[in-house]
mmCIF file of C-alpha atoms and ligand atoms in Angstrom:
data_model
loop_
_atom_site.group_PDB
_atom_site.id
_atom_site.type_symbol
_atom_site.label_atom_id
_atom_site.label_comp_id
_atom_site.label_asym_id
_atom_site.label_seq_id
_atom_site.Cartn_x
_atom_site.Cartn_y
_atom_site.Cartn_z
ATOM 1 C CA UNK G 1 -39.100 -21.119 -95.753
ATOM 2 C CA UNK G 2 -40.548 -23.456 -98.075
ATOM 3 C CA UNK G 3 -40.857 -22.532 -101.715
ATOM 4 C CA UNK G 4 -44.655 -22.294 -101.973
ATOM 5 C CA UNK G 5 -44.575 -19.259 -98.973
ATOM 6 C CA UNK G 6 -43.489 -16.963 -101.434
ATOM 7 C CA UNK G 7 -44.686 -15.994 -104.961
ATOM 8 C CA UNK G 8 -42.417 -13.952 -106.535
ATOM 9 C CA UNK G 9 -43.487 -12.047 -109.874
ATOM 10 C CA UNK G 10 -40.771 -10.797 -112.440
ATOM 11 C CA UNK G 11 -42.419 -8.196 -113.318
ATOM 12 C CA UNK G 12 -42.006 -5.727 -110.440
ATOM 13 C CA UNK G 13 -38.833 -7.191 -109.472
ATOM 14 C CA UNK G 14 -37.069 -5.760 -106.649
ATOM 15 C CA UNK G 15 -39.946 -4.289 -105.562
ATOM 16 C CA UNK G 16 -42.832 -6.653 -103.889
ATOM 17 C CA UNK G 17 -42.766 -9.847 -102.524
ATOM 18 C CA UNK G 18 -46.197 -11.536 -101.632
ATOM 19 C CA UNK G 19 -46.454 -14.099 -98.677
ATOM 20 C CA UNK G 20 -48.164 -14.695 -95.440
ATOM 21 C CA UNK G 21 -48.000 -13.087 -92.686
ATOM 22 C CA UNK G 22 -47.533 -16.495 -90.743
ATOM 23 C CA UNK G 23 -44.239 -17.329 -92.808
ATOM 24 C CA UNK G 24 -42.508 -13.915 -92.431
ATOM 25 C CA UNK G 25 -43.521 -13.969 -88.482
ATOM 26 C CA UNK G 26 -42.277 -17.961 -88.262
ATOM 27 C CA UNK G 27 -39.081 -16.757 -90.540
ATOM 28 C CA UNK G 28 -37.725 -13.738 -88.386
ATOM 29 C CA UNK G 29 -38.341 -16.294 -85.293
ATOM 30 C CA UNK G 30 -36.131 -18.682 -86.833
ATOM 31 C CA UNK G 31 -33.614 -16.777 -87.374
ATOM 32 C CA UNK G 32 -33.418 -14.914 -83.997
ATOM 33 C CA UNK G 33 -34.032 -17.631 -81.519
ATOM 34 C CA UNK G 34 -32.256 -16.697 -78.378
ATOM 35 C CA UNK G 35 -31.263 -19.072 -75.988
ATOM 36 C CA UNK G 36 -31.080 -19.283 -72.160
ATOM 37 C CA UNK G 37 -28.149 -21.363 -71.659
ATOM 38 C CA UNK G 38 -29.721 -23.816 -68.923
ATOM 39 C CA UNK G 39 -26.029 -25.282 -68.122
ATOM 40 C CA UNK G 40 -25.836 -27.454 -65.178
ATOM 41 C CA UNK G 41 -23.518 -30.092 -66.041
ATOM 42 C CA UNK G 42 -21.223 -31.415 -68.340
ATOM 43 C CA UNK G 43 -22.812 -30.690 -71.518
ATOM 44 C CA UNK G 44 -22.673 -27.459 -70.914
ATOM 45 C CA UNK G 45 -19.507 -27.043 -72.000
ATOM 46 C CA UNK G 46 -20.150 -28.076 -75.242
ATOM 47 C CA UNK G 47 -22.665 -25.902 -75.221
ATOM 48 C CA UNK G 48 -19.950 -23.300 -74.820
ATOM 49 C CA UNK G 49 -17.718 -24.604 -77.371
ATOM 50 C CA UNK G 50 -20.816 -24.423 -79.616
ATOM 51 C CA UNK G 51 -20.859 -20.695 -78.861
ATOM 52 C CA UNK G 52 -17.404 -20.422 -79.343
ATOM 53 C CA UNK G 53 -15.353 -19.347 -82.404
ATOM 54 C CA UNK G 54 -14.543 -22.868 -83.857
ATOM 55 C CA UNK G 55 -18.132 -24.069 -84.158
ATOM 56 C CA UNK G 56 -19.715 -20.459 -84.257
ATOM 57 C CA UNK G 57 -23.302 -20.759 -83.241
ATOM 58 C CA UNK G 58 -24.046 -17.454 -84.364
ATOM 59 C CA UNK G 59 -23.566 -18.843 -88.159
ATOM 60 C CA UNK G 60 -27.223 -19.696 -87.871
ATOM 61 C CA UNK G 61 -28.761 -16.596 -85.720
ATOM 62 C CA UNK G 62 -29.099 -18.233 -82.451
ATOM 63 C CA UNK G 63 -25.514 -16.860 -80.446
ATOM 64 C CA UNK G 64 -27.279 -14.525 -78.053
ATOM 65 C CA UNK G 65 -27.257 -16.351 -75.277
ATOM 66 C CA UNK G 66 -29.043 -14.682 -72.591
ATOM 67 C CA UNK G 67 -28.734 -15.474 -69.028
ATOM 68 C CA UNK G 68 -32.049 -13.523 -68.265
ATOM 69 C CA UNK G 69 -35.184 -15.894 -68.697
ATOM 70 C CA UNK G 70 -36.887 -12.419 -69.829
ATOM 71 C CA UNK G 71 -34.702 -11.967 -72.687
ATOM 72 C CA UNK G 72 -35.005 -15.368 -74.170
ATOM 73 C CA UNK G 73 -37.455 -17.733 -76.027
ATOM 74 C CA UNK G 74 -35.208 -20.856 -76.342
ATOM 75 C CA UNK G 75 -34.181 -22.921 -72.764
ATOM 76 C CA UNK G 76 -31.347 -25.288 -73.790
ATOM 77 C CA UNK G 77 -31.334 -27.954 -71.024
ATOM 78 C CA UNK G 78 -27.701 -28.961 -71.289
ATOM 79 C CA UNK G 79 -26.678 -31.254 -68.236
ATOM 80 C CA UNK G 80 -28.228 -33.446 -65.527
ATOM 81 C CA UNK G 81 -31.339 -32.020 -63.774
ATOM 82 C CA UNK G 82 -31.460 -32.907 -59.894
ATOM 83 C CA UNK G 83 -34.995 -32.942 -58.156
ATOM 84 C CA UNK G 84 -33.281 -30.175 -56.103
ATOM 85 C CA UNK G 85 -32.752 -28.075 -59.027
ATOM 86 C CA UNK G 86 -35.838 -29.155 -61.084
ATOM 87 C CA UNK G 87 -37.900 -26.217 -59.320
ATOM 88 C CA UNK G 88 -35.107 -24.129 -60.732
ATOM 89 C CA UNK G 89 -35.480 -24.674 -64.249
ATOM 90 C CA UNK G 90 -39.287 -25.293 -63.957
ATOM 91 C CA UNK G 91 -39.493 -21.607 -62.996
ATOM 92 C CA UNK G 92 -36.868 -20.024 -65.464
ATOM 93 C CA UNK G 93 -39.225 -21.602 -68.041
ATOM 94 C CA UNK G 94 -41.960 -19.946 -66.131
ATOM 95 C CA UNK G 95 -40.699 -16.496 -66.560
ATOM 96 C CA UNK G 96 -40.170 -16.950 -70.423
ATOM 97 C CA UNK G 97 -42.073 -15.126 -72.495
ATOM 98 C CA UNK G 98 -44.291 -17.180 -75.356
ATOM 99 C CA UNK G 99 -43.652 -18.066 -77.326
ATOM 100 C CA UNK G 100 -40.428 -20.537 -76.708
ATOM 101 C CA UNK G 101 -39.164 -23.704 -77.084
ATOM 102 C CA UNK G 102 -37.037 -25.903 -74.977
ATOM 103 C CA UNK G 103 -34.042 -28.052 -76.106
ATOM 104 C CA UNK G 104 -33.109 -31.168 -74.262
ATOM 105 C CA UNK G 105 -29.269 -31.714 -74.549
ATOM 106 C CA UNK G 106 -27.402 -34.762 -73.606
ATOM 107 C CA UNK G 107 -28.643 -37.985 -72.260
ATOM 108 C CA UNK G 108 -29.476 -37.055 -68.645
ATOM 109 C CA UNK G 109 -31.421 -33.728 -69.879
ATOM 110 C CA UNK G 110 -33.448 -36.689 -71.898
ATOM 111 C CA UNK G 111 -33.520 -39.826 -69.760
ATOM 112 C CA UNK G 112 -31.407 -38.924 -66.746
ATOM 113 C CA UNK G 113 -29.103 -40.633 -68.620
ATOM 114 C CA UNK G 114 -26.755 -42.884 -66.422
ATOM 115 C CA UNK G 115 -27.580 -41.786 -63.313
ATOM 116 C CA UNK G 116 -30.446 -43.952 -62.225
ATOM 117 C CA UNK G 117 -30.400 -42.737 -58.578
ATOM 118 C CA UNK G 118 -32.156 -41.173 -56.019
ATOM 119 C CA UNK G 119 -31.145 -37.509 -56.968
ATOM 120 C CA UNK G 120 -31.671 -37.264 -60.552
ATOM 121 C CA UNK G 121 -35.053 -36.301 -62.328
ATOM 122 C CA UNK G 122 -34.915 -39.230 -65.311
ATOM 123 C CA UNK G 123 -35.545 -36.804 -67.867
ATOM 124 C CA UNK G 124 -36.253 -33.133 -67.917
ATOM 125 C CA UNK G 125 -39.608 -33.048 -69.843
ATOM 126 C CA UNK G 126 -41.066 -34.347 -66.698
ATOM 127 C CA UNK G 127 -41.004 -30.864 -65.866
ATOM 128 C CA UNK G 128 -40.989 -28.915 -68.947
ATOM 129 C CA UNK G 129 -42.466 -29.549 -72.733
ATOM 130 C CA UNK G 130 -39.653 -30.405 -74.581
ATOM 131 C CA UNK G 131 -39.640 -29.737 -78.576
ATOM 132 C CA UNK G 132 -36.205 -31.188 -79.355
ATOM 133 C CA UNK G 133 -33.783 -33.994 -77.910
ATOM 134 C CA UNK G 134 -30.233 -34.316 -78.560
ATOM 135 C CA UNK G 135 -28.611 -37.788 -78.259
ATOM 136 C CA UNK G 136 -25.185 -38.064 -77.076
ATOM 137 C CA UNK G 137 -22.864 -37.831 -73.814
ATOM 138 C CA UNK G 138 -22.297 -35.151 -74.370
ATOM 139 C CA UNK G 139 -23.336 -34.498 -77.846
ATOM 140 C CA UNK G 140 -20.886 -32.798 -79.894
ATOM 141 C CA UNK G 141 -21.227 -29.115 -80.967
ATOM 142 C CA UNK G 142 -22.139 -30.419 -84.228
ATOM 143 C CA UNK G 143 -24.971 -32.163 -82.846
ATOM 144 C CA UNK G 144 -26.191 -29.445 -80.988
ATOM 145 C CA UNK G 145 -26.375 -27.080 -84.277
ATOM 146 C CA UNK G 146 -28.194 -30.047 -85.785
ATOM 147 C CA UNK G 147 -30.555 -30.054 -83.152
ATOM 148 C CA UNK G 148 -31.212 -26.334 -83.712
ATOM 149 C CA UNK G 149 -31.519 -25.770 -87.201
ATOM 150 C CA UNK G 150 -34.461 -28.791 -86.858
ATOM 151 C CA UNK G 151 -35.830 -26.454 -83.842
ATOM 152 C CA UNK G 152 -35.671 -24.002 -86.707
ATOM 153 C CA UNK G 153 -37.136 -25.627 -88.921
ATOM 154 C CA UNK G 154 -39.886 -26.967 -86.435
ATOM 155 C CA UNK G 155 -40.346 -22.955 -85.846
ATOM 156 C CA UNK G 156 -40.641 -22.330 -89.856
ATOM 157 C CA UNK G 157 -43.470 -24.775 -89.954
ATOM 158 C CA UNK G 158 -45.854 -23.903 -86.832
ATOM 159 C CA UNK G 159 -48.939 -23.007 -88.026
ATOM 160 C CA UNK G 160 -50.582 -20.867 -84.950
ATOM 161 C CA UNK G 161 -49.728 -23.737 -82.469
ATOM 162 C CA UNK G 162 -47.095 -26.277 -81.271
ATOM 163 C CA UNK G 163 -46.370 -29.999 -80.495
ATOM 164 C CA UNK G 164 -43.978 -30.784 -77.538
ATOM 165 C CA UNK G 165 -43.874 -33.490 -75.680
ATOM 166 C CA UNK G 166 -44.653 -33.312 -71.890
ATOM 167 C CA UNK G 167 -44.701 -36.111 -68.938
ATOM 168 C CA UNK G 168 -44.484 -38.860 -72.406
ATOM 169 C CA UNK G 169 -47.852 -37.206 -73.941
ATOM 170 C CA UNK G 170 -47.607 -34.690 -77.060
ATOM 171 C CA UNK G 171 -48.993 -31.580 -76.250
ATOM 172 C CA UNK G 172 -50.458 -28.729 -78.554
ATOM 173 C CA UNK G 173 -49.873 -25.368 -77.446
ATOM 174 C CA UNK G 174 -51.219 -21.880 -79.132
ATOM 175 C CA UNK G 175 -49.276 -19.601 -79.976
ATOM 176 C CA UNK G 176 -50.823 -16.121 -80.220
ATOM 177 C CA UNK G 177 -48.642 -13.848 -82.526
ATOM 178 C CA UNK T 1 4.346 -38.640 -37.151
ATOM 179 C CA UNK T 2 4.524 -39.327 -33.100
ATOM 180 C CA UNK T 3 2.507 -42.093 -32.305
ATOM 181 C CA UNK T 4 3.330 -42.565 -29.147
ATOM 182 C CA UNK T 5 3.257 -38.971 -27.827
ATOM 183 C CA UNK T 6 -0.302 -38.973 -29.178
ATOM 184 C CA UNK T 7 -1.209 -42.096 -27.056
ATOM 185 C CA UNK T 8 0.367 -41.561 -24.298
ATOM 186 C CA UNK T 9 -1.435 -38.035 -24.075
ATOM 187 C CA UNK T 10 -4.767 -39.628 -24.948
ATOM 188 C CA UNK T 11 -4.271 -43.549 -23.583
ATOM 189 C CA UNK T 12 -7.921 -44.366 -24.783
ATOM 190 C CA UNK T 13 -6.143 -43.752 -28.340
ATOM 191 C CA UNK T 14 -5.870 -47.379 -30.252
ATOM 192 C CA UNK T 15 -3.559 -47.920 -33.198
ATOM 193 C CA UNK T 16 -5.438 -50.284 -35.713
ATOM 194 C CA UNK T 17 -3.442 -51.738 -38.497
ATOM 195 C CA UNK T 18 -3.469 -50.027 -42.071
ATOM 196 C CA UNK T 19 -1.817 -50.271 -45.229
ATOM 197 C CA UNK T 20 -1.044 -47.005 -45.702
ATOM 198 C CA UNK T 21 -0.765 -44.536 -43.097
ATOM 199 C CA UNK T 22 -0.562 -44.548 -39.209
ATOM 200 C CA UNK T 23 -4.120 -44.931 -38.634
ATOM 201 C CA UNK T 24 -5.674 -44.288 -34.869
ATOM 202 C CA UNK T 25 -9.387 -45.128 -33.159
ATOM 203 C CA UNK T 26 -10.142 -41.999 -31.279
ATOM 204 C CA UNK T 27 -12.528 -41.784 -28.200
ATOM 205 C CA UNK T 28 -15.853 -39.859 -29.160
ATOM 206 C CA UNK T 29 -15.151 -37.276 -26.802
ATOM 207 C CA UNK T 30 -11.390 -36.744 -27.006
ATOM 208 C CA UNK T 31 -11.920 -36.217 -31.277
ATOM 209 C CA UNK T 32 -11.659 -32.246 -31.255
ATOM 210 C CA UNK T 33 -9.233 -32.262 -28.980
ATOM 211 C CA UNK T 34 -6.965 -34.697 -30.651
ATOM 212 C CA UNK T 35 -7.391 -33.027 -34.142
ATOM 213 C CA UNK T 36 -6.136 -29.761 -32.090
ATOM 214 C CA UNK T 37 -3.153 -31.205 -30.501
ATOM 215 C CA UNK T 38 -1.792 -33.205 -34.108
ATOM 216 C CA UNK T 39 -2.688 -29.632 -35.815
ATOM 217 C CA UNK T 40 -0.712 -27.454 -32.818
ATOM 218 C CA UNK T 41 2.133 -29.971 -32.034
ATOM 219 C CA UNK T 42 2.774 -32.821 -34.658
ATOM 220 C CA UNK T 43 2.124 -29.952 -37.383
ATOM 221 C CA UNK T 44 -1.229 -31.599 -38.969
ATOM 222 C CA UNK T 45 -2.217 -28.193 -40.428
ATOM 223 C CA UNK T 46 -5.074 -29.599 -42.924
ATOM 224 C CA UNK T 47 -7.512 -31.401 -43.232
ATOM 225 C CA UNK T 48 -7.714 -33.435 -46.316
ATOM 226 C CA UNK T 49 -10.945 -35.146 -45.441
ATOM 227 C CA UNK T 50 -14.052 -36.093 -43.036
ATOM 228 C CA UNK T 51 -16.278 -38.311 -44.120
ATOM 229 C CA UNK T 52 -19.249 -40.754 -42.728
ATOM 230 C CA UNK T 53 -18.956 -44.674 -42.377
ATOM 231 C CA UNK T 54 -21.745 -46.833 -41.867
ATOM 232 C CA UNK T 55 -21.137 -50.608 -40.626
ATOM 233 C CA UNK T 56 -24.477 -52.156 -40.075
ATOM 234 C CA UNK T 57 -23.408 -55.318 -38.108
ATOM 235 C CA UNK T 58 -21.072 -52.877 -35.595
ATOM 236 C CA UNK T 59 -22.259 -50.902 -32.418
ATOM 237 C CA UNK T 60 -22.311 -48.389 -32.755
ATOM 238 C CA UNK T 61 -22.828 -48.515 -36.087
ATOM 239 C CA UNK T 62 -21.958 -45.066 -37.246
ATOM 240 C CA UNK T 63 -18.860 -43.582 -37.544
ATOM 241 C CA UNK T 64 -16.876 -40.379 -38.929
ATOM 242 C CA UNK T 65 -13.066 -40.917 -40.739
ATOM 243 C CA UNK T 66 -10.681 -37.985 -41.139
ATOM 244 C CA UNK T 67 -7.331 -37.992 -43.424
ATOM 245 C CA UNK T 68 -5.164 -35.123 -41.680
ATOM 246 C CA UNK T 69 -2.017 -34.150 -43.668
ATOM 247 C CA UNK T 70 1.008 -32.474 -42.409
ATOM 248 C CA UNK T 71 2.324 -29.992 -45.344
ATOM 249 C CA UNK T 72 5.651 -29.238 -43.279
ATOM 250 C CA UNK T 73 6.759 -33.707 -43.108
ATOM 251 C CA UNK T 74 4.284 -34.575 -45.946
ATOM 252 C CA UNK T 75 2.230 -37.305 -44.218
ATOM 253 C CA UNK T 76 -0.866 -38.447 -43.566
ATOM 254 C CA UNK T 77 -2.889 -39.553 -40.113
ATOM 255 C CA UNK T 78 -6.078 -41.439 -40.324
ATOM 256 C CA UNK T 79 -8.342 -40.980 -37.156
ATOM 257 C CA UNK T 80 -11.756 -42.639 -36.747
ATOM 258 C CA UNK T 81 -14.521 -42.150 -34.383
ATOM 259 C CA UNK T 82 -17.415 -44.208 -33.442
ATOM 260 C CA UNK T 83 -20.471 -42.334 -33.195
ATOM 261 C CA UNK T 84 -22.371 -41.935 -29.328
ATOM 262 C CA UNK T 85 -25.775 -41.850 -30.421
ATOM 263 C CA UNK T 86 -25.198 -41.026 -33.740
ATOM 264 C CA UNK T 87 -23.071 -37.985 -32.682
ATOM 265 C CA UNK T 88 -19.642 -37.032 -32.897
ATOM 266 C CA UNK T 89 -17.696 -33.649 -31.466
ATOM 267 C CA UNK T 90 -17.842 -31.328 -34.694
ATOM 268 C CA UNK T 91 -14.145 -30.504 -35.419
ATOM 269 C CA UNK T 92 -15.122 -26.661 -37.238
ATOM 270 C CA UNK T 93 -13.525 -24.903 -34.546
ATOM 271 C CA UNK T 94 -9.772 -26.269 -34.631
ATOM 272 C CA UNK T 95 -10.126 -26.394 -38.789
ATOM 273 C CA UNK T 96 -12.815 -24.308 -40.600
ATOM 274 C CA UNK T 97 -13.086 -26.399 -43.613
ATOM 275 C CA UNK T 98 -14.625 -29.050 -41.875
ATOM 276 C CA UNK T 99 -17.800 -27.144 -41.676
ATOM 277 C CA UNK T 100 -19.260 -28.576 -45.341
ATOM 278 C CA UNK T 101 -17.897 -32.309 -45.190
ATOM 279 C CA UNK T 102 -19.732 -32.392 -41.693
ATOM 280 C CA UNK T 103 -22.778 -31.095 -43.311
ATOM 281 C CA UNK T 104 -22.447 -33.438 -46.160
ATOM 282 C CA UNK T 105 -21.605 -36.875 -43.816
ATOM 283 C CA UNK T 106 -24.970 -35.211 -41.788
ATOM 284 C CA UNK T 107 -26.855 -35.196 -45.686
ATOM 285 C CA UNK T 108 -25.613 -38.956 -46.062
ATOM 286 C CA UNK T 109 -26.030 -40.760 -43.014
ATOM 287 C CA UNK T 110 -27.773 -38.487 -40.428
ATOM 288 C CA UNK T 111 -24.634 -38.142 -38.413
ATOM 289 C CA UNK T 112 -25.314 -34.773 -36.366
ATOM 290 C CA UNK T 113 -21.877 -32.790 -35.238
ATOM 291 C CA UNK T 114 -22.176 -31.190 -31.797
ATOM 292 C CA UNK T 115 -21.436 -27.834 -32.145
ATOM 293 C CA UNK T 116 -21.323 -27.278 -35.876
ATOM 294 C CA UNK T 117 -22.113 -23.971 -36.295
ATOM 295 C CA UNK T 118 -24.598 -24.327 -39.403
ATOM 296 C CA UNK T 119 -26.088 -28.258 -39.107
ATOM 297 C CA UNK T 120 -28.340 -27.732 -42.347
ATOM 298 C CA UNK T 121 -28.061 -30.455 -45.125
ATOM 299 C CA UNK T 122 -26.089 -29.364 -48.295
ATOM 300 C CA UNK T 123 -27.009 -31.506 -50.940
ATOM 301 C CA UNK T 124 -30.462 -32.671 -50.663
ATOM 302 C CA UNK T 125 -33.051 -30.285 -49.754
ATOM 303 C CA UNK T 126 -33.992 -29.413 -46.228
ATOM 304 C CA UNK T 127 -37.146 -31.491 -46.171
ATOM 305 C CA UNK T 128 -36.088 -34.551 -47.333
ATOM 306 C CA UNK T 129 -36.956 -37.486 -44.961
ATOM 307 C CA UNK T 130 -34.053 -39.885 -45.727
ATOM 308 C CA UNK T 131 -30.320 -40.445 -45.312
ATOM 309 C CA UNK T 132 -29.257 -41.734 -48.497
ATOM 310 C CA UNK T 133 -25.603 -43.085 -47.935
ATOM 311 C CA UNK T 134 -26.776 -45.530 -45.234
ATOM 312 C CA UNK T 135 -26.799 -49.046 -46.469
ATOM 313 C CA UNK T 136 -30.605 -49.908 -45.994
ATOM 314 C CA UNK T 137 -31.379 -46.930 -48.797
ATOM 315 C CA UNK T 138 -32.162 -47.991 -51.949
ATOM 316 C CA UNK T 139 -30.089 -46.751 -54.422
ATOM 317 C CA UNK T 140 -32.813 -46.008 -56.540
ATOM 318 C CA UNK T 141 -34.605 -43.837 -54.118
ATOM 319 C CA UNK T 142 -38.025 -43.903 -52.279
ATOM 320 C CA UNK T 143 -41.070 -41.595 -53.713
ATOM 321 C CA UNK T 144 -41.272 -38.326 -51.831
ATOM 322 C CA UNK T 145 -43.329 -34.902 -52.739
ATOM 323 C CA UNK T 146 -40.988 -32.795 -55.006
ATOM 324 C CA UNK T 147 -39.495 -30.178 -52.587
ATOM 325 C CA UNK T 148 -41.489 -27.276 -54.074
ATOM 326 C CA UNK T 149 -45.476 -27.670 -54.125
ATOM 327 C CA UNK T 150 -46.204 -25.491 -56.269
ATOM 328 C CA UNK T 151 -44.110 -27.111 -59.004
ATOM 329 C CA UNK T 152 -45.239 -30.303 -58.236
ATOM 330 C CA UNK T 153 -49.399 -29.147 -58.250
ATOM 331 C CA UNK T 154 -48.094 -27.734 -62.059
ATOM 332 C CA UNK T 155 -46.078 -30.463 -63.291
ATOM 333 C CA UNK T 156 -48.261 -33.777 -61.539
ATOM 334 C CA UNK T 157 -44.289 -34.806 -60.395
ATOM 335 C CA UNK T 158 -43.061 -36.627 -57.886
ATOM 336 C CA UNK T 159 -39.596 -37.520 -56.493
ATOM 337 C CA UNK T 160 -39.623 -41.440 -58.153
ATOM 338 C CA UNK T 161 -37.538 -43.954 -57.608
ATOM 339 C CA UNK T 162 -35.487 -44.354 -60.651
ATOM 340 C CA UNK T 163 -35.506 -47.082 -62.788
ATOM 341 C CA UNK T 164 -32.760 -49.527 -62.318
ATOM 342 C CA UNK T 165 -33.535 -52.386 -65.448
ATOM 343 C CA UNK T 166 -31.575 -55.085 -63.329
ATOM 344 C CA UNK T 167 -29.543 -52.497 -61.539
ATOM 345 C CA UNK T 168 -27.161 -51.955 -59.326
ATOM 346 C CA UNK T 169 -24.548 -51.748 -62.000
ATOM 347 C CA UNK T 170 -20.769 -53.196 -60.886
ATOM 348 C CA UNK T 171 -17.362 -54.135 -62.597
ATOM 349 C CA UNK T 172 -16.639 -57.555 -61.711
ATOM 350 C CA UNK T 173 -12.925 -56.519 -62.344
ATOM 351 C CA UNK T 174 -10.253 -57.948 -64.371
ATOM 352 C CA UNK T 175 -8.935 -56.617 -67.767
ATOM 353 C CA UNK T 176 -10.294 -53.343 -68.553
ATOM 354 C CA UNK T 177 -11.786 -53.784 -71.846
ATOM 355 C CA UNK T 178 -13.564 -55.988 -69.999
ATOM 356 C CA UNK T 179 -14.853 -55.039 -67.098
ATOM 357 C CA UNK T 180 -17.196 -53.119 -68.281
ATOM 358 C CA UNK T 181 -20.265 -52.642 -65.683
ATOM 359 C CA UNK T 182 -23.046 -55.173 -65.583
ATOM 360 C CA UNK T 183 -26.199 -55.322 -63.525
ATOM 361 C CA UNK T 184 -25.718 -57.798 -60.883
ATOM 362 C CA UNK T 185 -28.941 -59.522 -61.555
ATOM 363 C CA UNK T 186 -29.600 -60.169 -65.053
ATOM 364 C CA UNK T 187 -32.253 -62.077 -65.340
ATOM 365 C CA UNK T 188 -34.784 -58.999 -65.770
ATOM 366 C CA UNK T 189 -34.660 -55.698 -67.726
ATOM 367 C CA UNK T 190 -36.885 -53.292 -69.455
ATOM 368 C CA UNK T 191 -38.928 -55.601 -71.498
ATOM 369 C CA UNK T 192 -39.489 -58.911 -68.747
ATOM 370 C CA UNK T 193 -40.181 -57.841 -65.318
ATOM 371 C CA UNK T 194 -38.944 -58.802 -62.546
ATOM 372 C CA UNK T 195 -40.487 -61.935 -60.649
HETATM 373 S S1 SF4 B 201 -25.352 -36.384 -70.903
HETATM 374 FE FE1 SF4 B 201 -23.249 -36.955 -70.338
HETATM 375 S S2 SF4 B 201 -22.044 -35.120 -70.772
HETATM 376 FE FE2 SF4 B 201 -24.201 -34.485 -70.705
HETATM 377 S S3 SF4 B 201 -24.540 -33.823 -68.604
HETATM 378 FE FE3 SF4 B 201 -25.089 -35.979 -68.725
HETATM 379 S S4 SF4 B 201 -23.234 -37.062 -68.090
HETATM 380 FE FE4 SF4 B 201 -22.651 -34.980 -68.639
#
């Protein structure tokens, strides 16, 4: 939360604090973003060392990993998407509920990555909007928690609507809260 | 391993020469039954292996290679079979295991296996019109609908053939450090197309 969302007056200390409406809603989202662990190749198991004691996900309010697209509002795309499987994760985004975000992990959840062949969908927003990438085969659990306190902060800073990019064009989607 | 007990029970049996294990061309029609007697009397009890080959310049061009190990004298027999009409005897019924190889080597290169029990394809999806493992396919695919229609009307995607920037990659060999993999045609990438 940036400075100027709060004002914060001395005088009834402990009491009130003024803001908007916006920044508390964008704050609590932040803060609980659960994720639908889209694993579906390597990069996955970073994924789950990210979850994992050592690099502790949960640190930054995101360790509820939920395997229910219902229960989530944050699809991280960790591993290389097939054309067989790309009706897969296009509907699991489908039964999300608004508003949520989808992280593109690793090279081939990106670009395809190395595998320029006949089987592999060369890059998963070709399906999906995508709001973040992560570089790296696989990225480290390091990057991954970078790439999610940016989603965070991209979450702190939506005014009403969101940028993605979808099929190599930004898109601007409402969000109704 | 009894070679000639197996050849002199099956004399259209031919030994071909091999580096590494006794290595046999079986007739089309004799390949289950072969498979059943090295499993029942030689003591061939699994199957390490089945897979498709594809010669272009050979008829019949098609083929199917199995690796049978004995786990009692811990060796190996290599059988293949020319295809008749792009079919070979399905080999399920003497050892189970064969059933997803067979449906794989059917995926790849359109072999069909008489008498497999379940001839679907297992990696690509049902309705895919090509065989990719046979030489003439490119490796960076041909543009098909996506399997589902309803995700392609959302999305506007197609199956595309994937960009190969002076692809196919190979290791010319030598030293590792460097052999890393280069495209064999260099002379056009991302930035100058190709002419
Ligand atoms: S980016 Fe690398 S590590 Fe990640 S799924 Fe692809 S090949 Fe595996």
């Amino acid at each position: 939360m940036v400075q100027s969302d709060f004002s914060y007056n001395s005088k009834i200390e402990g009491e009130v604090i003024v803001t908007r409406a916006d920044a508390v809603v964008n704050w609590v989202r932040s803060h609980s973003v659960w994720p639908m662990p889209m694993g579906l190749a390597c990069c996955a198991i970073e994924l789950m060392a990210a979850g994992g004691s050592r690099f502790d996900i949960s640190r930054f309010g995101m360790e509820v990993m939920r395997f229910s697209p219902r229960q989530a509002d944050c699809m991280i795309v960790s591993g290389t998407v097939t054309y067989k499987m790309a009706e897969v994760v296009r509907r699991i985004y489908d039964q999300m509920a608004e508003p949520k975000w989808v992280v593109a992990m690793g090279a081939c959840a990106s670009t395809g990555g190395m595998y320029r062949s006949y089987a592999t969908l060369q890059g998963v927003d070709n399906i999906v909007p995508v709001d973040i990438y992560i570089s790296g085969c696989p990225p480290r659990p390091e990057a991954l928690l970078d790439g999610m306190m940016l989603l965070q902060e991209k979450i702190r800073n939506e005014g009403g609507s969101l940028k993605r990019t979808f099929r190599g064009r930004t898109v601007e989607t409402k969000i109704v809260s | 391993m009894d070679a000639a007990a197996l050849t002199l029970k099956f004399p259209r049996t031919q030994s071909l020469k091999s580096i590494d294990m006794p290595t046999f061309a079986v007739a089309n029609d004799e390949l289950t039954e072969i498979v059943r007697y090295l499993r029942d009397t030689q003591g061939f009890d699994l199957l390490a292996d089945l897979c498709g080959v594809d010669w272009p310049y050979r008829s019949p061009r098609f083929g199917v290679v199995l690796h049978l190990l004995s786990t009692t004298n811990k060796e190996y027999v290599r059988l293949h079979a020319a295809c008749d009409n792009d079919a070979v005897p399905s080999v399920t019924s003497v050892h189970p295991g064969a059933n997803w190889h067979e449906r794989e080597a059917y995926d790849m290169f359109g072999i069909k296996f008489t008498g497999h029990p379940d001839p679907r394809r297992i990696l690509m999806w049902e309705s895919y019109p090509y065989h990719p493992l046979r030489k003439e396919f490119p490796l960076a695919g041909i543009e098909v609908p996506l399997p589902a229609a309803d995700v392609a009307a959302v999305t506007g995607q197609n199956v595309e053939p994937a960009p190969m920037m002076g692809g196919p990659f190979v290791s010319h060999g030598g030293h590792m450090s460097s052999a890393e993999p280069q495209a064999l045609d260099q002379s056009w990438n991302e930035e100058k197309p190709k002419a």
